[in-house]
Tab-separated table of C-alpha atoms in Angstrom:
chain	number	residue	atom	x	y	z
W	25	MET	CA	24.197	33.726	-0.199
W	26	ASP	CA	24.584	32.588	3.402
W	27	MET	CA	22.744	29.346	4.075
W	28	TYR	CA	21.535	27.998	7.436
W	29	PHE	CA	19.707	24.869	8.542
W	30	THR	CA	17.282	23.728	11.232
W	31	LYS	CA	17.151	20.437	13.107
W	32	GLU	CA	13.804	19.838	11.392
W	33	HIS	CA	15.614	19.885	8.018
W	34	GLU	CA	14.583	23.262	6.667
W	35	TRP	CA	17.130	25.464	4.951
W	36	VAL	CA	17.201	29.239	4.709
W	37	LYS	CA	19.206	31.411	2.301
W	38	ILE	CA	19.596	35.073	3.193
W	39	LYS	CA	19.546	37.861	0.631
W	40	GLU	CA	19.337	41.494	1.738
W	41	GLY	CA	17.300	40.800	4.875
W	42	THR	CA	14.922	38.404	3.141
W	43	ALA	CA	15.106	34.662	3.536
W	44	ALA	CA	14.275	31.945	1.036
W	45	VAL	CA	13.065	28.803	2.792
W	46	GLY	CA	12.856	25.186	1.724
W	47	ILE	CA	13.537	21.651	2.866
W	48	THR	CA	16.931	19.978	2.615
W	49	GLU	CA	17.986	17.243	0.214
W	50	TYR	CA	18.089	14.866	3.160
W	51	ALA	CA	14.474	15.664	4.055
W	52	ALA	CA	13.303	15.373	0.446
W	53	HIS	CA	14.973	11.994	0.164
W	54	GLN	CA	13.465	10.808	3.431
W	55	LEU	CA	9.981	11.933	2.403
W	56	GLY	CA	10.099	10.184	-0.960
W	57	ASP	CA	7.813	11.307	-3.787
W	58	VAL	CA	6.296	14.656	-2.786
W	59	THR	CA	2.652	14.843	-3.920
W	60	PHE	CA	1.370	18.032	-2.302
W	61	VAL	CA	2.720	21.207	-0.732
W	62	GLU	CA	0.412	23.352	1.382
W	63	LEU	CA	1.898	26.779	0.765
W	64	PRO	CA	1.509	29.610	3.290
W	65	GLN	CA	-0.494	32.720	2.417
W	66	ALA	CA	1.628	35.632	1.221
W	67	GLY	CA	1.402	38.337	3.892
W	68	LYS	CA	1.157	35.850	6.733
W	69	THR	CA	3.384	36.545	9.744
W	70	VAL	CA	5.244	33.617	11.249
W	71	LYS	CA	7.399	33.111	14.320
W	72	GLN	CA	10.652	31.191	14.281
W	73	PHE	CA	10.033	27.397	14.496
W	74	ASP	CA	6.246	27.743	14.169
W	75	THR	CA	4.464	25.891	11.351
W	76	LEU	CA	5.022	27.611	8.023
W	77	ALA	CA	3.685	25.080	5.496
W	78	GLY	CA	2.669	21.466	5.048
W	79	ILE	CA	4.171	18.838	2.806
W	80	GLU	CA	2.878	15.433	1.793
W	81	SER	CA	4.542	12.508	0.109
W	82	VAL	CA	3.099	9.145	-0.847
W	83	LYS	CA	4.375	7.902	2.491
W	84	ALA	CA	3.640	10.677	4.986
W	85	ALA	CA	2.403	14.167	5.823
W	86	SER	CA	4.724	16.587	7.628
W	87	ASP	CA	4.891	20.188	8.742
W	88	ILE	CA	7.500	22.632	7.514
W	89	TYR	CA	8.618	25.047	10.225
W	90	ALA	CA	9.734	28.644	9.749
W	91	PRO	CA	13.503	28.869	10.296
W	92	VAL	CA	13.113	32.594	10.986
W	93	SER	CA	10.375	34.989	12.113
W	94	GLY	CA	8.875	37.506	9.711
W	95	LYS	CA	6.348	38.158	7.002
W	96	VAL	CA	5.876	35.810	4.049
W	97	THR	CA	6.428	37.923	0.953
W	98	GLU	CA	6.279	35.312	-1.810
W	99	VAL	CA	5.409	31.639	-2.209
W	100	ASN	CA	6.477	29.152	-4.868
W	101	GLU	CA	3.228	28.770	-6.829
W	102	ALA	CA	4.919	26.324	-9.229
W	103	LEU	CA	4.647	23.692	-6.503
W	104	ASN	CA	0.848	23.687	-6.801
W	105	ASP	CA	1.049	21.912	-10.145
W	106	ARG	CA	4.439	20.266	-9.816
W	107	PRO	CA	5.202	19.435	-6.175
W	108	GLU	CA	7.770	16.941	-7.432
W	109	ILE	CA	10.119	19.920	-7.957
W	110	VAL	CA	10.852	19.546	-4.238
W	111	ASN	CA	12.354	16.120	-4.993
W	112	GLU	CA	14.110	17.269	-8.139
W	113	ALA	CA	15.769	20.392	-6.673
W	114	PRO	CA	14.974	20.734	-2.958
W	115	GLU	CA	17.612	23.336	-2.234
W	116	ASP	CA	17.005	25.382	-5.365
W	117	ALA	CA	13.848	25.426	-7.554
W	118	GLY	CA	11.953	23.578	-4.840
W	119	TRP	CA	11.976	26.561	-2.469
W	120	ILE	CA	8.776	27.080	-0.492
W	121	ALA	CA	8.579	30.764	0.441
W	122	TRP	CA	10.428	34.032	0.964
W	123	ILE	CA	10.233	35.589	4.431
W	124	GLU	CA	11.057	39.224	5.240
W	125	MET	CA	13.127	38.656	8.356
W	126	ALA	CA	12.046	40.309	11.591
W	127	ASP	CA	15.240	39.642	13.537
W	128	THR	CA	18.531	38.564	11.965
W	129	ALA	CA	19.797	37.591	15.428
W	130	GLU	CA	17.636	34.466	15.136
W	131	LEU	CA	20.161	33.021	12.710
W	132	ALA	CA	22.287	32.189	15.734
W	133	GLN	CA	19.716	29.468	16.522
W	134	LEU	CA	20.457	27.709	13.215
W	135	MET	CA	23.270	25.501	11.916
W	136	ASN	CA	25.679	26.185	9.078
W	137	ARG	CA	26.240	23.585	6.336
W	138	GLU	CA	29.090	21.880	8.131
W	139	GLN	CA	27.141	21.599	11.384
W	140	TYR	CA	24.051	20.362	9.569
W	141	ASP	CA	25.954	17.692	7.649
W	142	GLU	CA	27.433	16.517	10.946
W	143	TYR	CA	23.943	16.508	12.484
W	144	VAL	CA	22.553	14.382	9.615
W	145	ARG	CA	25.448	11.932	9.871
W	146	GLY	CA	24.441	11.461	13.493
W	147	LEU	CA	20.932	10.504	12.436
W	148	GLU	CA	22.035	7.741	10.076
N	21	MET	CA	11.045	-8.994	21.337
N	22	ASP	CA	10.030	-10.669	18.082
N	23	LEU	CA	12.724	-10.517	15.443
N	24	LEU	CA	11.730	-9.580	11.919
N	25	LYS	CA	11.814	-12.407	9.413
N	26	ASN	CA	13.609	-12.128	6.095
N	27	THR	CA	12.534	-13.547	2.751
N	28	PRO	CA	15.087	-15.420	0.614
N	29	LEU	CA	15.481	-12.180	-1.379
N	30	VAL	CA	16.689	-9.920	1.426
N	31	GLU	CA	20.207	-9.654	0.032
N	32	GLU	CA	18.844	-8.867	-3.427
N	33	HIS	CA	16.769	-6.028	-1.952
N	34	CYS	CA	19.742	-4.615	-0.056
N	35	ARG	CA	21.929	-4.858	-3.170
N	36	ARG	CA	19.381	-2.648	-4.923
N	37	ASN	CA	19.361	-0.186	-2.008
N	38	ALA	CA	15.715	-0.852	-1.258
N	39	LEU	CA	14.196	1.022	1.645
N	40	MET	CA	13.344	-1.797	4.039
N	41	ALA	CA	10.692	-1.630	6.763
N	42	PRO	CA	8.727	-3.992	9.013
N	43	PHE	CA	5.501	-5.354	7.529
N	44	GLY	CA	3.469	-8.064	9.242
N	45	GLY	CA	6.519	-9.306	11.144
N	46	TRP	CA	8.724	-9.303	8.044
N	47	ASN	CA	11.575	-7.103	6.899
N	48	MET	CA	10.196	-6.045	3.511
N	49	PRO	CA	11.190	-3.661	0.689
N	50	ILE	CA	8.976	-0.562	0.663
N	51	GLN	CA	10.551	1.019	-2.392
N	52	TYR	CA	13.574	0.862	-4.688
N	53	GLU	CA	13.788	3.898	-6.981
N	54	GLY	CA	10.532	5.466	-5.734
N	55	ILE	CA	6.916	4.572	-5.149
N	56	ILE	CA	5.488	6.619	-8.010
N	57	ALA	CA	8.049	5.395	-10.560
N	58	GLU	CA	7.417	1.784	-9.517
N	59	HIS	CA	3.659	2.309	-9.633
N	60	ARG	CA	3.914	3.725	-13.149
N	61	TRP	CA	6.143	0.874	-14.295
N	62	CYS	CA	3.531	-1.629	-13.116
N	63	ARG	CA	0.732	0.170	-14.936
N	64	GLU	CA	2.775	0.429	-18.156
N	65	LYS	CA	5.260	-2.480	-18.252
N	66	ALA	CA	5.809	-5.317	-15.743
N	67	ALA	CA	6.675	-4.983	-12.066
N	68	LEU	CA	8.109	-7.753	-9.913
N	69	PHE	CA	7.086	-8.065	-6.252
N	70	ASP	CA	8.640	-10.205	-3.518
N	71	ILE	CA	5.604	-11.805	-1.868
N	72	CYS	CA	7.467	-14.580	-0.051
N	73	HIS	CA	6.149	-13.247	3.257
N	74	MET	CA	2.614	-14.475	2.565
N	75	GLY	CA	1.538	-17.839	3.959
N	76	GLU	CA	0.643	-21.086	2.212
N	77	PHE	CA	-1.113	-24.098	3.715
N	78	LEU	CA	-1.675	-27.440	2.004
N	79	PHE	CA	-4.749	-29.581	2.656
N	80	THR	CA	-4.780	-33.159	1.430
N	81	GLY	CA	-7.783	-35.420	1.794
N	82	ASP	CA	-11.500	-35.437	1.163
N	83	ILE	CA	-12.534	-31.775	0.936
N	84	VAL	CA	-16.050	-32.383	2.298
N	85	ALA	CA	-15.438	-35.229	4.758
N	86	GLY	CA	-12.285	-33.483	6.017
N	87	GLY	CA	-14.281	-30.371	6.837
N	88	LEU	CA	-12.460	-27.915	4.536
N	89	GLU	CA	-15.708	-27.303	2.663
N	90	ASP	CA	-17.219	-25.637	5.733
N	91	VAL	CA	-14.257	-23.507	6.828
N	92	PHE	CA	-14.589	-20.520	4.483
N	93	THR	CA	-17.367	-18.264	3.198
N	94	PHE	CA	-17.195	-19.998	-0.168
N	95	SER	CA	-17.404	-23.587	-1.333
N	96	VAL	CA	-14.025	-25.239	-1.829
N	97	ALA	CA	-15.516	-28.448	-3.202
N	98	SER	CA	-17.096	-26.604	-6.127
N	99	ILE	CA	-13.852	-24.948	-7.240
N	100	PRO	CA	-12.809	-26.790	-10.400
N	101	VAL	CA	-9.318	-28.264	-10.285
N	102	GLY	CA	-6.961	-25.648	-11.747
N	103	ARG	CA	-8.964	-22.685	-10.483
N	104	SER	CA	-8.885	-20.513	-7.380
N	105	ARG	CA	-11.431	-18.541	-5.350
N	106	TYR	CA	-11.238	-15.514	-3.025
N	107	GLY	CA	-13.145	-15.242	0.249
N	108	PHE	CA	-12.963	-15.155	4.024
N	109	LEU	CA	-12.216	-17.035	7.188
N	110	LEU	CA	-14.654	-15.648	9.767
N	111	ASN	CA	-15.116	-15.745	13.513
N	112	GLU	CA	-18.443	-16.576	15.186
N	113	GLN	CA	-19.483	-12.918	15.058
N	114	GLY	CA	-18.898	-12.758	11.309
N	115	GLY	CA	-15.691	-10.746	11.763
N	116	ILE	CA	-12.950	-11.337	9.210
N	117	ILE	CA	-10.084	-13.400	10.637
N	118	ASP	CA	-8.453	-13.198	7.214
N	119	ASP	CA	-9.119	-12.765	3.525
N	120	LEU	CA	-7.512	-15.457	1.410
N	121	ILE	CA	-7.469	-17.437	-1.794
N	122	VAL	CA	-7.903	-21.193	-2.106
N	123	PHE	CA	-6.323	-22.946	-5.086
N	124	ARG	CA	-7.855	-26.311	-6.010
N	125	LEU	CA	-4.760	-28.333	-6.876
N	126	ALA	CA	-6.491	-31.716	-7.262
N	127	GLU	CA	-9.719	-33.446	-6.276
N	128	ASP	CA	-8.198	-34.162	-2.880
N	129	GLU	CA	-5.761	-31.271	-2.569
N	130	ALA	CA	-6.114	-27.519	-1.970
N	131	MET	CA	-3.661	-24.735	-1.180
N	132	VAL	CA	-4.744	-21.835	1.024
N	133	VAL	CA	-2.841	-18.562	0.571
N	134	VAL	CA	-3.109	-16.144	3.495
N	135	ASN	CA	-1.733	-12.815	4.677
N	136	ALA	CA	1.714	-12.648	6.291
N	137	ALA	CA	0.743	-11.273	9.692
N	138	THR	CA	-2.018	-13.822	10.195
N	139	ILE	CA	-0.233	-17.061	9.237
N	140	ASP	CA	0.001	-18.664	12.695
N	141	ASN	CA	-3.504	-17.721	13.800
N	142	ASP	CA	-5.067	-18.723	10.474
N	143	PHE	CA	-3.367	-22.096	10.592
N	144	ALA	CA	-4.560	-22.760	14.139
N	145	VAL	CA	-8.134	-21.682	13.382
N	146	ILE	CA	-8.458	-23.638	10.144
N	147	ASN	CA	-6.804	-26.697	11.687
N	148	SER	CA	-9.227	-26.599	14.618
N	149	ARG	CA	-12.181	-26.639	12.234
N	150	LEU	CA	-10.974	-29.605	10.168
N	151	THR	CA	-12.273	-33.081	10.890
N	152	GLY	CA	-10.008	-35.107	8.639
N	153	GLY	CA	-7.300	-35.032	5.992
N	154	THR	CA	-3.822	-33.638	6.552
N	155	PHE	CA	-3.109	-29.959	6.878
N	156	ARG	CA	0.404	-28.549	6.615
N	157	ASN	CA	1.885	-25.079	6.849
N	158	ILE	CA	4.193	-24.949	3.820
N	159	SER	CA	4.952	-21.201	4.090
N	160	ALA	CA	8.642	-21.608	4.914
N	161	GLU	CA	9.378	-23.891	1.984
N	162	THR	CA	7.292	-21.912	-0.524
N	163	GLY	CA	8.511	-18.861	-2.415
N	164	LYS	CA	6.137	-16.455	-4.146
N	165	LEU	CA	6.876	-13.790	-6.745
N	166	ASP	CA	4.212	-11.645	-8.386
N	167	LEU	CA	4.780	-10.319	-11.891
N	168	GLN	CA	2.177	-7.666	-12.652
N	169	GLY	CA	1.638	-5.327	-15.553
N	170	PRO	CA	0.444	-5.268	-19.161
N	171	LEU	CA	3.700	-6.869	-20.366
N	172	ALA	CA	3.687	-9.622	-17.718
N	173	ARG	CA	2.377	-12.274	-20.106
N	174	GLU	CA	4.958	-11.503	-22.803
N	175	VAL	CA	7.733	-11.678	-20.236
N	176	LEU	CA	6.624	-14.800	-18.412
N	177	THR	CA	5.796	-16.869	-21.512
N	178	THR	CA	9.513	-16.878	-22.321
N	179	LEU	CA	9.971	-18.994	-19.151
N	180	VAL	CA	6.557	-20.708	-18.969
N	181	PRO	CA	4.999	-21.008	-22.440
N	182	GLY	CA	1.988	-22.806	-20.940
N	183	ILE	CA	0.513	-19.636	-19.447
N	184	ALA	CA	-0.197	-17.933	-22.784
N	185	GLY	CA	-3.967	-18.511	-22.737
N	186	LEU	CA	-4.476	-18.725	-18.987
N	187	PRO	CA	-7.754	-17.022	-17.930
N	188	TYR	CA	-8.183	-14.872	-14.797
N	189	PHE	CA	-8.165	-16.879	-11.532
N	190	LYS	CA	-6.910	-20.021	-13.274
N	191	PHE	CA	-3.490	-21.565	-12.656
N	192	VAL	CA	-1.150	-24.216	-14.055
N	193	LYS	CA	1.292	-26.545	-12.391
N	194	THR	CA	4.515	-26.467	-14.326
N	195	THR	CA	8.249	-27.004	-14.232
N	196	LEU	CA	10.170	-23.788	-13.756
N	197	LEU	CA	13.957	-23.564	-13.492
N	198	GLY	CA	13.990	-27.338	-13.031
N	199	ALA	CA	11.605	-27.286	-10.085
N	200	GLU	CA	7.891	-27.908	-9.587
N	201	ALA	CA	6.046	-24.599	-9.617
N	202	MET	CA	2.593	-23.138	-9.927
N	203	VAL	CA	1.706	-20.087	-11.981
N	204	SER	CA	-1.616	-18.419	-11.301
N	205	ARG	CA	-3.247	-15.573	-13.175
N	206	THR	CA	-4.078	-13.566	-10.105
N	207	GLY	CA	-2.670	-10.485	-8.392
N	208	TYR	CA	-3.339	-7.394	-6.377
N	209	THR	CA	-2.737	-4.503	-8.758
N	210	GLY	CA	-5.582	-4.363	-11.280
N	211	GLU	CA	-3.181	-5.278	-14.054
N	212	LEU	CA	-2.683	-8.406	-16.094
N	213	GLY	CA	-0.395	-10.475	-13.915
N	214	TYR	CA	0.716	-13.725	-12.408
N	215	GLU	CA	1.549	-15.116	-9.009
N	216	VAL	CA	4.348	-17.665	-9.193
N	217	PHE	CA	4.691	-20.208	-6.394
N	218	LEU	CA	7.928	-22.157	-6.364
N	219	PRO	CA	10.351	-23.754	-3.892
N	220	ALA	CA	11.807	-21.068	-1.609
N	221	GLY	CA	15.321	-22.065	-2.682
N	222	LYS	CA	14.545	-21.126	-6.287
N	223	THR	CA	13.220	-17.615	-5.686
N	224	VAL	CA	16.536	-15.816	-6.042
N	225	GLU	CA	17.156	-17.485	-9.400
N	226	LEU	CA	13.694	-16.620	-10.721
N	227	TRP	CA	13.985	-13.067	-9.372
N	228	SER	CA	17.281	-12.606	-11.227
N	229	ARG	CA	16.013	-14.226	-14.428
N	230	LEU	CA	12.962	-11.977	-14.562
N	231	LEU	CA	14.900	-8.822	-13.742
N	232	ALA	CA	17.363	-9.604	-16.525
N	233	ASP	CA	14.493	-8.696	-18.850
N	234	GLU	CA	14.541	-4.943	-19.407
N	235	ARG	CA	10.739	-4.834	-19.391
N	236	VAL	CA	10.761	-5.828	-15.705
N	237	LYS	CA	11.617	-3.719	-12.659
N	238	PRO	CA	11.200	-4.535	-8.979
N	239	ALA	CA	8.467	-2.789	-7.029
N	240	GLY	CA	8.023	-2.544	-3.279
N	241	LEU	CA	5.102	-2.633	-0.907
N	242	GLY	CA	4.663	1.146	-1.232
N	243	ALA	CA	3.741	0.878	-4.919
N	244	ARG	CA	1.677	-2.228	-4.194
N	245	ASP	CA	-0.421	-0.270	-1.719
N	246	VAL	CA	-1.092	2.550	-4.199
N	247	LEU	CA	-1.903	0.079	-6.985
N	248	ARG	CA	-4.312	-1.990	-4.885
N	249	LEU	CA	-6.141	1.039	-3.533
N	250	GLU	CA	-6.588	2.555	-7.008
N	251	VAL	CA	-8.538	-0.576	-7.948
N	252	GLY	CA	-10.369	-0.679	-4.623
N	253	TYR	CA	-8.964	-3.855	-3.078
N	254	SER	CA	-9.106	-4.112	0.714
N	255	LEU	CA	-5.965	-4.476	2.830
N	256	TYR	CA	-6.220	-6.828	5.772
N	257	GLY	CA	-5.294	-5.083	9.003
N	258	SER	CA	-6.234	-1.649	7.634
N	259	ASP	CA	-9.579	-1.912	5.848
N	260	ILE	CA	-10.793	-5.227	7.207
N	261	ASP	CA	-10.123	-7.142	10.413
N	262	GLU	CA	-11.874	-9.242	13.051
N	263	THR	CA	-14.165	-6.344	13.934
N	264	THR	CA	-15.373	-5.960	10.328
N	265	THR	CA	-17.838	-8.227	8.562
N	266	PRO	CA	-17.867	-8.809	4.785
N	267	LEU	CA	-21.297	-7.130	4.637
N	268	GLU	CA	-19.957	-3.938	6.203
N	269	ALA	CA	-16.885	-4.088	3.981
N	270	GLY	CA	-18.954	-4.259	0.789
N	271	LEU	CA	-17.596	-7.735	0.087
N	272	ALA	CA	-20.810	-9.775	0.297
N	273	ALA	CA	-20.158	-11.081	-3.218
N	274	PHE	CA	-17.537	-13.361	-1.691
N	275	VAL	CA	-19.959	-14.929	0.788
N	276	ASN	CA	-22.042	-17.941	-0.222
N	277	PHE	CA	-24.999	-18.202	2.140
N	278	ASP	CA	-26.117	-21.486	0.543
N	279	LYS	CA	-23.486	-23.417	2.512
N	280	PRO	CA	-22.465	-23.688	6.164
N	281	PHE	CA	-19.523	-21.702	7.537
N	282	VAL	CA	-18.563	-20.238	10.898
N	283	GLY	CA	-20.048	-16.752	11.177
N	284	ARG	CA	-22.966	-17.450	8.831
N	285	ASP	CA	-25.622	-16.981	11.523
N	286	ALA	CA	-24.112	-13.658	12.567
N	287	LEU	CA	-24.067	-12.442	8.964
N	288	LEU	CA	-27.680	-13.521	8.421
N	289	ARG	CA	-28.632	-11.613	11.565
N	290	GLN	CA	-26.757	-8.603	10.289
N	291	GLN	CA	-28.547	-8.884	6.961
N	292	THR	CA	-31.896	-8.766	8.747
N	293	GLU	CA	-31.061	-6.097	11.301
N	294	GLY	CA	-28.990	-3.959	8.955
N	295	ILE	CA	-25.355	-2.936	9.208
N	296	ARG	CA	-24.263	-0.206	11.590
N	297	ARG	CA	-21.467	1.048	9.377
N	298	ALA	CA	-20.624	0.728	5.723
N	299	LYS	CA	-17.586	1.051	3.516
N	300	VAL	CA	-17.324	4.257	1.545
N	301	ALA	CA	-14.900	5.118	-1.234
N	302	PHE	CA	-14.133	8.769	-1.831
N	303	GLN	CA	-12.104	11.031	-4.043
N	304	VAL	CA	-10.507	14.202	-2.698
N	305	GLY	CA	-10.834	17.466	-4.609
N	306	SER	CA	-7.087	18.146	-4.461
N	307	ARG	CA	-3.719	16.391	-4.453
N	308	ARG	CA	-3.914	15.944	-0.675
N	309	SER	CA	-3.781	12.384	0.638
N	310	PRO	CA	-6.288	11.161	3.172
N	311	ARG	CA	-4.543	8.938	5.726
N	312	HIS	CA	-5.454	5.985	7.914
N	313	HIS	CA	-7.457	7.187	10.976
N	314	TYR	CA	-8.401	10.605	9.528
N	315	GLU	CA	-11.973	11.536	10.409
N	316	ILE	CA	-14.749	11.443	7.791
N	317	CYS	CA	-17.366	14.176	8.239
N	318	PHE	CA	-20.739	14.803	6.609
N	319	GLU	CA	-22.632	18.068	7.057
N	320	GLY	CA	-20.235	19.094	9.796
N	321	ARG	CA	-20.487	15.986	11.955
N	322	ALA	CA	-18.074	13.081	12.264
N	323	VAL	CA	-19.575	9.990	10.625
N	324	GLY	CA	-16.613	7.654	10.292
N	325	THR	CA	-12.918	6.987	9.823
N	326	VAL	CA	-10.530	6.570	6.903
N	327	THR	CA	-8.953	3.108	6.758
N	328	SER	CA	-6.784	3.583	3.639
N	329	GLY	CA	-5.785	6.629	1.666
N	330	VAL	CA	-3.150	7.660	-0.844
N	331	PHE	CA	-2.386	10.092	-3.620
N	332	SER	CA	-3.470	8.386	-6.835
N	333	PRO	CA	-0.955	9.020	-9.621
N	334	MET	CA	-3.504	7.808	-12.188
N	335	LEU	CA	-6.243	10.188	-11.043
N	336	GLY	CA	-4.006	13.041	-9.882
N	337	CYS	CA	-5.848	13.419	-6.587
N	338	GLY	CA	-6.212	11.882	-3.165
N	339	ILE	CA	-8.353	8.767	-2.870
N	340	GLY	CA	-9.430	6.724	0.106
N	341	ILE	CA	-11.769	4.235	1.651
N	342	GLY	CA	-13.212	4.138	5.111
N	343	PHE	CA	-16.249	3.270	7.180
N	344	VAL	CA	-19.187	5.573	7.863
N	345	THR	CA	-22.738	5.386	9.104
N	346	PRO	CA	-24.678	3.590	6.326
N	347	GLU	CA	-26.902	6.513	5.291
N	348	VAL	CA	-23.812	8.482	4.262
N	349	ALA	CA	-22.271	5.714	2.126
N	350	VAL	CA	-24.022	6.925	-0.995
N	351	VAL	CA	-22.250	7.722	-4.254
N	352	GLY	CA	-22.107	11.480	-4.685
N	353	ALA	CA	-22.304	12.309	-0.976
N	354	PRO	CA	-20.158	15.350	-0.158
N	355	LEU	CA	-17.686	14.514	2.608
N	356	THR	CA	-14.957	16.333	4.481
N	357	ILE	CA	-11.826	14.506	5.580
N	358	ARG	CA	-10.269	16.011	8.692
N	359	HIS	CA	-7.212	15.605	10.864
N	360	ASP	CA	-5.753	18.253	13.170
N	361	ARG	CA	-5.521	21.374	10.998
N	362	VAL	CA	-5.940	19.436	7.742
N	363	SER	CA	-9.328	19.552	6.068
N	364	MET	CA	-10.112	18.325	2.568
N	365	ASP	CA	-13.301	18.203	0.549
N	366	ALA	CA	-14.164	14.824	-0.903
N	367	THR	CA	-16.967	13.077	-2.764
N	368	ALA	CA	-18.165	9.512	-2.278
N	369	VAL	CA	-17.548	7.538	-5.470
N	370	GLU	CA	-18.006	4.056	-6.860
N	371	LEU	CA	-15.167	1.560	-6.870
N	372	PRO	CA	-12.814	1.003	-8.554
N	373	PHE	CA	-11.205	4.426	-8.602
N	374	TYR	CA	-9.105	3.457	-11.621
N	375	ARG	CA	-10.680	1.434	-14.422
N	376	GLY	CA	-7.994	1.506	-17.102
N	377	GLY	CA	-5.952	-1.498	-15.951
N	378	SER	CA	-5.005	-4.492	-18.099
N	379	LEU	CA	-6.443	-7.023	-15.612
N	380	ARG	CA	-8.777	-8.673	-18.122
N	381	ALA	CA	-6.452	-8.365	-21.105
């Protein structure tokens, strides 16, 4: 699956016009122990870079932004009981939601893995 | 620009890849492997904290004639030698300049242990109120390590056998690693634990010796904050400060009105007139964490502000303390904690939040 990244440290994996969304390993590490994820409502429509979800760690509370516009089709209910999955597997089992993409052209606004890694190196 | 100060253990923290951050003017470890793991280790085993940033002052002389007796909200002269007492240094308005512990080292000697960010001001204020004796700031030459957790006694008796039967808030002077040291059964976590005062030059050696024991792991200020809030202890600078009185903060038990102290008249006035705000402890109905400065609401109106809040790993929910109008600070009161688009239901509860600690073991 193609994978893209935002400057706010969300990732998106594309599969047949639908996008899985989560936060990157870098973001999960920076947050520390995740204690709560405020999941979006399935059916909700979001615009690219608007707030999609909320995430809290022992240290801080942050917003998670939608990397792409579209309709939320599924959310990761497992995070309600075990938000620590975000720390354990941020770019896999710790996914937040699936979004039915409204406009695949928006992907041009995102970074690929190589660009994102370079971007993170610049932050350190 | 003020530069951050380092404790003697800074290289040890960096070697363990601790996340370092400014705290009270010091460059301190916030976490090593993770706040929740370190919190759990303290509740189950023994956690080691670098507390070298805190301040120590030494008074020598006649406690009463030298004026130390009248400086704090508690009597120093009545502390038996070998014991310590917690209380406050107040301003004229009854506001808390600092919360601190005084250790009665001898008939004519007492050590005052204060918060890191307030060292210089505390020293100046206390010094200005003394009328005799000698008063020295020994913070730079004094190291302090806290070993806290149900296994702390087992671990520390291997180095200091004399602490085996030490009761809560009592301490012993001893020889540790060839140096004069003091071991006190006090702490800030709600667990059985000890505060070890020793020459600053010996802290690295003690740190290494304790961490060589597999029952001990280092813990940072992040875990310390979660631990202290679970047992309801106030944090100076967040929950209490010069604008807060002990009566408002629910800490009147540490004020002795039968003796003189600066701020006494203001507190007596406040007792008569009633407090305008009161501390409230609350538990959130979800895993959400209330945060410092979030608004506390009751029946739809704002009634106060959160001063401390975290996710409690022991309770599995958010917990917090804050200040509200007194009529709302009633156990069982339904509250709403709000900030921007965040809203969480909460209930006022009694302190401590967590009662299962080994403190009195």
